[in-house]
Amino acid sequence: MMKLSKYVLYDIVRSKIILAYTLFLLIVSVSMFQMEENSSKAMLSLLNIVLIVLPLVSLVFTTIHYYNSYEFIELMSSQPMSRTRILMSEYAGVSISLLSAFLAGVGLPVMLFAADATGYALLFTGICLTLVFTSIAFLASVIARDKARGIGLALLLWFYFALIYDGLVLLILFSFSDYPLEKLTLLLSALNPVDLGRIFIMLKMDVSTLMGYTGALYKDFFGSNTGILFTAGIMLVWIIVPFWLAVRKFKRKDL
Amino acid sequence: MHSQLIILLLALSLAAPARTIRVYPGALKKTIALSQNGDTLLFKPGVYKEGTVTITKSITLIGEPGAVLDGENKYEILILSGYHITIKNLQFQNAGYSALNDFAAIKIIDALSLLLEGNQILNSYFAVHVSNSSYVTIRNNKITGKPKTEQLTGNGIHLWKCNNALIESNHVQGHRDGIYFEFVTSSVIRNNLSEKNIRYGLHFMFSNNDQYRQNIFRNNGAGVAVMYSKKVTMVQNHFELNWGPTAYGILLKDISDSYIGHNTFFKNTVAIHLEGTSRMNIEKNIFRSNGWAVKIQASCEDNNFYHNNFTGNSFDVATNGTMVLNKFDNNYWDKYEGYDISKDGIGDVPYHPVSLYSMIVEENPYTLMLFRSFTMQLLDKAEKAIPGITPENLADNKPIMKPLKL
């Protein structure tokens, strides 16, 4: 399995796309920190990168990679190797390359310019979101029949998590505004990894705002050690469950 | 033995003016009974547990280090009434609690020209309680309470129906309200530190023509409240770290004709909340890293926000209506995205400090969950391009491009 992952990794590095992605992240992060006079404003822009660009790239890149190496996967399936192992080594190869791109492109500048609690929260969220969306992309590509549909599905999923979900939440919160919604907002935030990551970063970035109104609830819940464990746990669920579903589907698939 | 000696000495020198008399534990009441106007009582070290002591003569009480007056959690310690009384360098502790009366470590009633200086007051219900008095000076005292619930904790420095008071350089913490003013006029609060009180750091009610300057209000349960007053001057104060659903740097309710200038608001949930407030000038303040810099209810009118710096606040201005009767001009806003082609340092397009999302949060607080989300940013941008919901008149027509040096 290690050997297979290594080949996947070689393959990805050779294609140079991941290098371009790393450079893009690095240039954006460094220029943010150079441009803004205080690092908190730069962090705000990086927050958008982590919450929007990162899931998008993870989804699209993984889907394209899956279909490009479809023949390789077919070849490997003819060897005495379980399909679970094949998919897992694919996952390991892709996620390692995406993670190293993120850590070099965003992690390094953040460590240099803003190595505080907000910075660490941002990196934690970035790492989690990369893993989550790689895993979701595998599910999408296993389900879809061809490349075009696969990428379409991946984009749709991104659209849902980044935009539509928050719109739906807004709708729910306004429709039921006469009821106590504290517990519901906690639940709603757990149902979208992007929202969960955002709230996790905001607890470090905007504590004074979050102490107002019902925000105090977030502070009490997510700010405590249980909250941090909860965030990490839910993120882990978001990583494992889609991938597990993908593996299940992949095992029965007629390649 | 000592006390008998003192009485003897007193008797011998009865006629002499302005004597210094030593006081020892156990003989306080007797000594006071024998003292005359103008005398100085020097408290020797020791714990004085003598119940409630009333002083009506114009005398000076000075404590040597280690002189402690203890209320045994039952009594008020000192009641002062009269004129020209001075209390210096004494330590008060464990004044009693009463649900009916406002028991205090030092209670001042119907007095004129009093000075409390350098005292330490620990673990009391009310620490200093002043009513119906004039020209009271409270300076350099250190007041520390043990906060319980709002009902079981009294105020640090409590003034009711006073005038020309001076509250200076005190440190108050752990009480209900750090400093409380009700019907107090022409008074000054200067250079105090009020922190960790369970309700307000400073509480103003029906108090006109007062000023407070150079104070620090930090980490109080609800910040500072100025209510039902006129002509209050608030300058050079620091309002910091007042966090909570009902915490404000300053809560202004039914205030008029007052001035707020050169203050610093740092990391408060709401820096200034205005309600039923009119004819205020709010100038040259620094609003930094607050949740909401200004929350202005539609019931406010003729308030002027000029030359302030708004940096790093999550929301600059929030309001609950569309009618705008207040002016925001020549401020620096770090969120301003306009340009300055004429190079005069003033932006060429107006800045609208109220975002659509802040209106949404005002309407439905639960939507704070969507703070900084991509969807909300898109909605904000759309609203900025074509304003429909946010009050269009609430704008800074002359936003400054660079932060003001304050």
XYZ file of C-alpha atoms in Angstrom:
661
model
C 0.000 0.000 0.000
C 2.845 2.369 0.836
C 4.393 1.572 -2.484
C 1.193 2.299 -4.325
C 0.738 5.611 -2.499
C 4.271 6.509 -3.482
C 3.509 5.958 -7.159
C 0.322 7.996 -6.881
C 2.308 10.774 -5.261
C 4.991 10.652 -7.994
C 2.303 10.832 -10.583
C 0.696 13.894 -8.978
C 3.952 15.764 -8.484
C 4.906 15.140 -12.104
C 1.744 16.780 -13.358
C 2.846 20.176 -11.894
C -0.727 21.188 -11.076
C -0.120 20.746 -7.394
C 3.017 22.858 -7.702
C 1.024 25.623 -9.349
C -1.567 25.366 -6.546
C 1.159 25.640 -3.901
C 2.635 28.679 -5.613
C -0.792 30.297 -5.918
C -1.480 29.840 -2.211
C 1.987 31.049 -1.268
C 1.806 34.183 -3.406
C -1.688 35.037 -2.199
C -0.845 34.524 1.481
C 2.429 36.404 1.421
C 0.977 39.313 -0.539
C -1.971 39.500 1.898
C 0.407 39.802 4.813
C 2.557 42.339 2.954
C -0.360 44.426 1.756
C -2.412 44.861 4.929
C -0.909 46.908 7.723
C -2.259 44.638 10.460
C -2.160 40.881 10.210
C -5.763 40.436 11.388
C -7.083 41.839 8.117
C -4.841 39.496 6.167
C -6.171 36.618 8.242
C -9.659 37.636 7.216
C -8.759 37.292 3.545
C -7.026 33.989 4.216
C -10.189 32.817 5.953
C -12.016 33.220 2.657
C -9.286 31.281 0.842
C -9.489 28.441 3.332
C -13.296 28.304 3.356
C -13.915 28.694 -0.371
C -10.864 28.002 -2.529
C -9.559 25.067 -0.516
C -12.722 22.918 -0.759
C -13.125 23.797 -4.433
C -9.572 22.834 -5.377
C -9.677 19.689 -3.244
C -12.930 18.566 -4.879
C -12.025 19.338 -8.481
C -8.433 18.170 -8.277
C -9.360 14.872 -6.650
C -12.121 14.174 -9.150
C -9.899 14.920 -12.154
C -7.116 12.871 -10.664
C -9.430 9.916 -10.111
C -10.596 9.869 -13.708
C -7.091 10.461 -15.097
C -5.732 7.503 -13.203
C -8.748 5.348 -13.953
C -6.711 3.046 -16.190
C -4.038 2.708 -13.537
C -6.720 1.766 -11.025
C -8.097 -0.803 -13.463
C -4.605 -2.243 -13.916
C -4.080 -2.441 -10.178
C -7.434 -4.173 -9.719
C -6.203 -6.999 -11.912
C -3.342 -7.548 -9.485
C -3.736 -9.549 -6.263
C -4.699 -6.521 -4.206
C -7.915 -5.632 -2.401
C -9.913 -2.743 -3.820
C -10.068 -1.108 -0.392
C -6.298 -0.892 -0.416
C -6.200 0.573 -3.883
C -8.655 3.333 -3.031
C -6.982 4.016 0.305
C -3.593 4.445 -1.303
C -5.143 6.744 -3.891
C -6.683 8.761 -1.048
C -3.393 8.873 0.836
C -1.498 10.035 -2.245
C -3.958 12.792 -3.130
C -4.510 14.070 0.399
C -0.787 14.118 1.198
C -0.068 16.186 -1.895
C -2.948 18.607 -1.221
C -2.014 18.899 2.444
C 1.623 19.622 1.695
C 0.535 22.252 -0.830
C -1.659 23.882 1.845
C 0.999 23.704 4.543
C 3.677 25.157 2.282
C 1.385 27.738 0.691
C -0.596 28.948 3.712
C 0.974 27.250 6.735
C 4.426 28.720 6.223
C 3.325 32.380 5.814
C 0.915 32.087 8.745
C 3.685 30.686 10.943
C 5.959 33.539 9.880
C 3.514 36.465 10.120
C 0.714 35.449 12.490
C 1.658 32.526 14.693
C -1.110 33.008 17.261
C -4.296 31.193 18.290
C -6.176 32.468 15.231
C -3.389 31.257 12.966
C -3.397 27.769 14.471
C -7.191 27.591 14.231
C -6.947 28.562 10.571
C -4.383 25.840 9.876
C -6.391 23.232 11.767
C -9.516 24.124 9.780
C -7.573 24.109 6.507
C -6.152 20.657 7.156
C -9.564 19.262 8.159
C -11.349 20.800 5.162
C -8.736 19.453 2.716
C -9.194 15.936 4.083
C -12.993 16.220 4.214
C -13.381 17.449 0.656
C -10.884 14.960 -0.750
C -12.978 12.273 0.841
C -16.234 13.742 -0.499
C -14.674 14.010 -3.974
C -13.813 10.306 -3.927
C -17.425 9.514 -3.143
C -18.612 11.765 -5.972
C -16.233 10.252 -8.508
C -17.048 6.687 -7.514
C -20.752 7.388 -7.880
C -20.602 9.298 -11.185
C -20.275 7.328 -14.400
C -17.933 9.514 -16.416
C -15.525 12.392 -15.975
C -17.896 15.188 -16.984
C -20.578 14.024 -14.581
C -18.000 13.485 -11.857
C -16.680 17.036 -12.085
C -20.225 18.344 -12.365
C -21.209 16.540 -9.204
C -18.094 17.803 -7.419
C -18.885 21.392 -8.387
C -22.475 20.978 -7.304
C -21.337 19.686 -3.926
C -19.001 22.636 -3.533
C -21.827 24.970 -4.435
C -24.009 23.309 -1.833
C -21.498 23.458 1.026
C -20.145 26.925 0.276
C -23.296 28.776 -0.697
C -26.629 26.988 -0.776
C -26.383 25.481 2.694
C -25.962 28.894 4.358
C -28.901 30.193 2.361
C -30.993 27.303 3.627
C -29.843 27.969 7.183
C -30.871 31.604 6.822
C -34.269 30.474 5.586
C -34.715 28.056 8.494
C -33.604 30.623 11.069
C -36.081 33.185 9.766
C -38.950 30.720 9.364
C -38.614 29.501 12.933
C -37.443 32.737 14.552
C -40.263 32.586 17.098
C -38.829 29.446 18.640
C -35.687 28.989 20.742
C -33.111 27.944 18.182
C -29.892 27.717 20.230
C -29.600 23.944 20.061
C -30.674 23.918 16.423
C -27.930 26.337 15.386
C -25.366 24.038 17.013
C -26.774 21.103 15.076
C -26.910 23.066 11.819
C -23.285 24.096 12.174
C -22.264 20.446 12.589
C -24.006 19.468 9.345
C -21.618 21.468 7.186
C -17.845 21.138 7.664
C -17.275 24.599 6.154
C -19.545 26.230 8.741
C -18.003 24.220 11.543
C -14.522 25.295 10.486
C -15.629 28.912 10.141
C -17.126 29.028 13.606
C -14.003 27.387 15.016
C -11.817 30.154 13.544
C -14.246 32.928 14.538
C -14.027 31.880 18.168
C -10.417 32.999 18.060
C -10.902 35.934 15.683
C -14.090 37.639 16.852
C -14.509 36.675 20.472
C -15.976 40.019 21.460
C -18.696 39.794 18.801
C -19.542 36.217 19.573
C -20.111 37.126 23.200
C -23.153 39.133 22.138
C -26.630 37.653 21.935
C -26.810 33.931 21.390
C -23.179 33.975 20.349
C -22.293 33.475 23.996
C -23.598 29.960 23.525
C -20.987 29.277 20.860
C -18.272 30.667 23.087
C -19.378 28.485 25.975
C -19.749 25.390 23.853
C -17.045 25.553 21.187
C -14.614 27.487 23.358
C -14.478 24.752 25.984
C -12.367 21.621 25.678
C -15.500 19.588 24.955
C -16.219 21.944 22.091
C -12.758 21.493 20.598
C -13.125 17.719 20.897
C -16.609 18.013 19.364
C -15.258 20.003 16.408
C -12.409 17.545 15.861
C -14.787 14.587 16.237
C -17.346 15.925 13.751
C -14.565 16.743 11.292
C -13.298 13.176 11.656
C -16.792 11.877 10.944
C -16.896 14.075 7.844
C -13.562 12.584 6.715
C -14.352 8.946 7.437
C -18.015 8.543 6.467
C -17.912 9.773 2.825
C -14.724 7.828 2.208
C -16.162 4.705 3.785
C -19.229 5.046 1.539
C -16.929 5.501 -1.449
C -14.998 2.344 -0.567
C -18.231 0.377 -0.188
C -19.467 1.561 -3.561
C -16.063 1.016 -5.194
C -15.841 -2.578 -3.989
C -19.057 -3.535 -5.743
C -18.477 -1.415 -8.815
C -18.144 -2.933 -12.260
C -15.004 -1.161 -13.402
C -5.059 50.724 81.261
C -4.210 52.596 78.074
C -7.665 53.974 77.694
C -7.688 55.299 81.236
C -4.427 57.022 80.541
C -5.842 58.617 77.458
C -8.900 59.832 79.284
C -6.606 61.354 81.875
C -4.537 63.037 79.204
C -7.658 64.247 77.492
C -9.011 65.690 80.666
C -5.741 67.520 81.261
C -5.631 69.125 77.864
C -9.268 69.821 77.299
C -8.839 73.431 76.487
C -5.997 73.070 73.974
C -7.080 73.378 70.305
C -6.283 70.772 67.596
C -4.649 68.003 69.528
C -3.435 64.657 68.268
C -4.932 61.799 70.259
C -3.840 58.200 70.046
C -6.537 55.561 69.768
C -6.155 51.930 70.797
C -8.435 48.968 70.095
C -11.335 48.872 72.536
C -11.422 52.606 73.274
C -12.618 54.080 70.016
C -16.092 55.161 71.081
C -14.881 56.711 74.301
C -12.099 58.575 72.558
C -14.481 59.979 70.016
C -16.849 61.058 72.730
C -14.065 63.015 74.378
C -12.621 64.575 71.243
C -13.397 68.056 70.041
C -13.672 69.784 66.719
C -10.257 70.025 65.071
C -8.693 67.054 66.846
C -6.724 64.351 65.081
C -7.233 60.737 66.124
C -4.250 58.522 65.414
C -5.243 54.848 65.207
C -2.610 52.516 66.619
C -2.218 49.131 64.916
C -4.727 46.464 65.910
C -8.191 45.218 65.079
C -11.036 47.475 66.197
C -14.264 45.547 66.651
C -16.515 48.190 68.127
C -19.762 47.910 66.223
C -21.124 51.015 64.567
C -19.322 54.257 65.333
C -20.994 57.573 64.597
C -18.964 60.724 64.081
C -20.558 64.159 64.007
C -17.560 66.259 65.053
C -15.105 67.865 62.689
C -12.199 65.539 63.398
C -9.487 63.785 61.444
C -9.030 60.017 61.692
C -5.652 58.700 60.603
C -4.648 55.048 60.676
C -1.153 53.781 61.298
C -0.232 50.765 59.194
C -2.066 47.746 60.605
C -5.040 49.652 62.031
C -8.096 47.653 60.980
C -11.765 48.414 61.653
C -13.802 45.238 61.532
C -17.598 45.097 61.185
C -17.733 41.381 62.057
C -20.171 40.898 59.156
C -22.875 42.458 61.363
C -22.419 46.211 61.666
C -21.954 49.292 59.613
C -18.525 50.532 60.645
C -18.520 54.333 60.405
C -21.394 56.764 60.032
C -20.252 60.292 59.269
C -22.485 63.309 59.441
C -21.323 66.883 59.756
C -18.574 68.885 58.152
C -14.784 68.853 57.815
C -14.266 65.204 58.619
C -11.225 63.398 57.263
C -10.613 59.634 57.189
C -7.111 58.601 56.126
C -5.124 55.400 55.694
C -7.498 53.145 57.583
C -8.462 49.640 56.666
C -12.119 48.610 56.859
C -13.333 45.091 56.511
C -16.356 42.806 56.854
C -19.106 45.423 57.065
C -22.496 43.811 57.588
C -25.213 42.978 55.124
C -28.811 44.049 55.503
C -31.698 43.480 53.164
C -33.534 46.540 54.539
C -30.777 49.129 54.868
C -27.860 49.822 52.620
C -25.181 48.901 55.152
C -21.792 50.303 54.249
C -18.252 50.293 55.568
C -18.341 54.098 55.533
C -21.718 55.786 55.405
C -21.924 59.516 54.938
C -25.203 61.343 55.518
C -25.930 65.073 55.408
C -22.299 66.071 55.319
C -20.258 68.930 53.952
C -16.595 68.970 52.988
C -15.428 65.441 53.724
C -12.239 63.721 52.700
C -11.677 59.964 52.448
C -8.135 59.255 51.399
C -5.860 56.233 51.150
C -8.229 53.816 52.831
C -8.616 50.186 52.057
C -12.074 48.640 52.186
C -12.393 44.888 51.930
C -15.332 42.546 51.773
C -18.177 44.954 52.456
C -21.770 45.146 51.265
C -21.596 48.786 50.226
C -18.093 50.183 50.624
C -18.679 53.964 50.661
C -22.281 55.182 50.738
C -22.818 58.931 50.501
C -26.182 60.640 50.576
C -27.323 64.247 50.659
C -23.819 65.663 50.931
C -21.714 68.337 49.282
C -18.006 68.686 48.548
C -17.079 65.121 49.371
C -13.659 64.009 48.141
C -12.889 60.309 47.806
C -9.297 59.772 46.757
C -6.756 56.948 46.447
C -8.896 54.323 48.121
C -8.659 50.670 47.302
C -12.018 48.943 47.434
C -12.314 45.217 46.930
C -15.547 43.292 47.315
C -16.438 39.669 47.183
C -19.028 39.462 44.423
C -22.054 37.285 45.105
C -25.350 37.862 43.312
C -26.597 41.284 42.268
C -28.948 41.409 45.258
C -26.343 40.411 47.819
C -23.637 42.765 46.626
C -23.640 46.520 47.114
C -21.927 49.279 45.189
C -18.307 50.293 45.624
C -18.707 54.056 45.784
C -22.368 55.011 45.981
C -23.485 58.644 45.808
C -27.081 59.702 46.146
C -28.235 63.317 45.988
C -24.838 64.954 46.207
C -23.092 67.855 44.561
C -19.520 68.940 43.898
C -18.053 65.537 44.720
C -14.597 64.492 43.545
C -13.890 60.801 43.038
C -10.245 60.418 42.157
C -7.629 57.687 41.700
C -9.611 54.940 43.383
C -9.441 51.283 42.513
C -12.795 49.523 42.792
C -13.398 45.886 42.032
C -15.756 43.044 42.844
C -18.849 45.093 43.708
C -22.233 45.438 42.022
C -21.594 48.835 40.458
C -18.064 50.150 40.844
C -19.151 53.778 41.088
C -22.828 54.710 41.322
C -24.270 58.208 40.842
C -27.898 59.086 41.378
C -29.025 62.728 41.554
C -25.416 63.886 41.693
C -24.522 67.189 40.087
C -21.400 69.191 39.283
C -19.092 66.347 40.208
C -15.900 64.895 38.777
C -14.777 61.284 38.468
C -11.125 61.176 37.540
C -8.366 58.645 37.032
C -10.125 55.700 38.665
C -9.823 52.040 37.801
C -13.090 50.133 38.017
C -12.915 46.484 37.067
C -14.508 43.074 37.521
C -17.730 44.456 38.979
C -20.705 42.235 38.398
C -22.927 44.930 36.934
C -21.659 48.319 35.796
C -18.204 49.795 36.213
C -19.873 53.196 36.437
C -23.585 53.822 36.738
C -25.107 57.254 36.191
C -28.732 58.028 36.866
C -30.392 61.450 36.839
C -27.042 63.157 37.285
C -26.422 66.352 35.370
C -23.398 68.555 34.717
C -20.880 65.897 35.691
C -17.688 64.847 34.059
C -15.615 61.728 34.093
C -12.192 61.594 32.589
C -9.106 59.382 32.369
C -10.781 56.429 34.022
C -10.336 52.814 33.063
C -13.408 50.558 33.020
C -12.360 47.019 32.364
C -14.043 43.645 32.319
C -17.247 44.696 34.103
C -20.396 42.612 33.789
C -22.210 45.260 31.789
C -19.673 48.041 31.178
C -20.766 51.617 31.899
C -24.308 52.977 31.903
C -25.226 56.638 31.657
C -28.959 57.122 31.917
C -31.505 59.923 32.211
C -28.888 62.659 32.474
C -27.871 65.878 30.786
C -24.607 67.652 30.125
C -22.258 64.851 31.041
C -18.693 65.112 29.782
C -16.882 61.852 29.150
C -13.305 62.233 27.987
C -10.086 60.245 27.786
C -11.507 57.127 29.376
C -10.651 53.566 28.461
C -13.435 51.039 28.050
C -12.002 47.574 27.651
C -12.997 43.937 27.521
C -16.641 44.322 28.505
C -17.911 41.051 27.108
C -21.360 39.551 27.177
C -24.813 39.564 25.670
C -25.699 42.728 27.608
C -22.250 44.284 27.986
C -21.535 47.718 26.607
C -18.533 49.999 26.635
C -21.056 52.781 27.293
C -24.784 52.293 27.425
C -26.479 55.626 26.796
C -30.150 55.818 27.603
C -32.093 59.067 27.557
C -29.054 61.310 27.585
C -28.828 64.671 25.943
C -26.404 67.523 25.375
C -23.360 65.552 26.375
C -19.874 65.109 25.011
C -17.906 61.914 24.450
C -14.384 62.595 23.262
C -10.889 61.117 23.117
C -11.951 57.802 24.618
C -10.625 54.399 23.661
C -12.995 51.476 23.201
C -11.166 48.181 22.902
C -12.596 44.683 22.557
C -16.096 45.348 23.897
C -19.077 43.400 22.639
C -20.795 46.740 21.967
C -18.647 49.872 22.312
C -21.444 52.484 22.428
C -25.135 51.704 22.565
C -27.437 54.702 22.135
C -31.090 54.672 23.023
C -33.334 57.749 23.227
C -30.232 59.877 23.072
C -30.071 63.308 21.540
C -27.716 66.199 20.848
C -24.522 64.346 21.658
C -21.127 65.100 20.195
C -19.042 61.984 19.856
C -15.615 62.996 18.623
C -12.063 61.783 18.297
C -12.626 58.406 19.895
C -10.834 55.211 18.999
C -13.026 52.176 18.341
C -10.778 49.168 18.013
C -11.576 45.447 17.784
C -15.107 45.694 19.152
C -17.978 43.442 18.166
C -20.218 46.406 17.357
C -18.599 49.845 17.444
C -21.870 51.791 17.535
C -25.390 50.527 18.001
C -27.774 53.374 17.464
C -31.489 52.881 17.933
C -33.936 54.749 15.743
C -35.039 56.712 18.827
C -31.862 58.822 18.732
C -31.564 62.170 17.028
C -29.081 64.959 16.383
C -26.050 62.995 17.460
C -22.806 63.815 15.708
C -20.033 61.311 15.158
C -17.044 63.291 13.886
C -13.355 62.432 13.542
C -13.420 58.972 15.085
C -11.218 56.033 14.133
C -13.011 52.761 13.451
C -10.563 49.882 13.059
C -10.937 46.139 13.317
C -14.555 46.144 14.500
C -16.729 43.266 13.371
C -19.602 45.674 12.717
C -19.086 49.420 12.500
C -22.652 50.668 12.959
C -25.896 48.818 13.548
C -29.359 50.292 13.741
C -32.920 49.044 13.943
C -34.720 51.469 11.676
C -34.443 53.291 8.393
C -35.003 56.811 9.687
C -31.643 58.491 10.201
C -31.382 61.714 12.188
C -27.733 61.455 13.135
C -24.560 62.539 11.380
C -21.442 60.506 10.736
C -18.813 62.655 9.078
C -15.050 62.797 8.663
C -14.416 59.492 10.367
C -11.806 56.926 9.436
C -13.270 53.497 8.594
C -10.894 50.655 7.883
C -13.576 48.898 5.825
C -13.901 51.849 3.425
C -13.149 50.765 -0.125
C -13.546 54.082 -1.900
C -10.937 56.217 -3.648
C -9.556 59.713 -3.409
C -8.828 61.108 -6.843
C -8.761 64.718 -5.670
C -5.942 63.784 -3.207
C -7.355 65.881 -0.382
C -7.339 62.967 2.053
C -11.114 62.660 1.932
C -12.755 59.777 0.077
C -14.761 60.774 -2.987
C -17.629 58.339 -2.464
C -19.682 58.088 0.735
C -19.162 55.184 3.108
C -22.191 53.256 4.353
C -21.223 51.813 7.726
C -24.377 49.730 8.141
C -24.094 46.412 6.338
C -27.035 44.285 5.281
C -25.811 41.481 7.484
C -25.788 43.735 10.571
C -29.460 44.508 9.827
C -30.166 40.790 9.532
C -28.437 40.058 12.841
C -30.373 42.885 14.489
C -33.589 41.308 13.213
C -32.700 37.734 14.069
C -29.779 37.225 16.467
C -29.479 33.529 15.659
C -28.080 34.421 12.247
C -24.852 35.308 14.029
C -24.069 31.702 13.176
C -23.548 32.815 9.562
C -21.074 35.539 10.477
C -18.332 35.893 7.846
C -19.850 33.201 5.639
C -19.477 33.442 1.865
C -23.228 33.724 1.353
C -23.463 36.696 3.684
C -20.506 38.395 2.048
C -22.192 38.035 -1.330
C -25.435 39.475 0.036
C -23.499 42.384 1.556
C -21.759 43.127 -1.727
C -25.038 43.002 -3.610
C -26.612 45.378 -1.082
C -23.648 47.768 -1.328
C -24.046 47.878 -5.101
C -27.802 48.405 -5.064
C -28.925 49.556 -1.591
C -32.452 48.466 -0.777
C -32.716 47.462 2.858
C -29.929 49.348 4.608
C -30.669 53.011 5.467
C -29.263 54.931 2.540
C -28.940 58.212 4.425
C -26.807 56.716 7.144
C -23.531 57.463 5.463
C -20.248 59.182 6.033
C -20.106 61.611 3.130
C -16.559 62.663 3.881
C -14.722 59.549 5.044
C -11.057 60.089 5.787
C -8.552 57.924 3.906
C -5.874 57.587 6.597
C -6.400 56.924 10.318
C -6.479 60.053 12.451
C -3.655 60.503 14.916
C -5.444 60.368 18.245
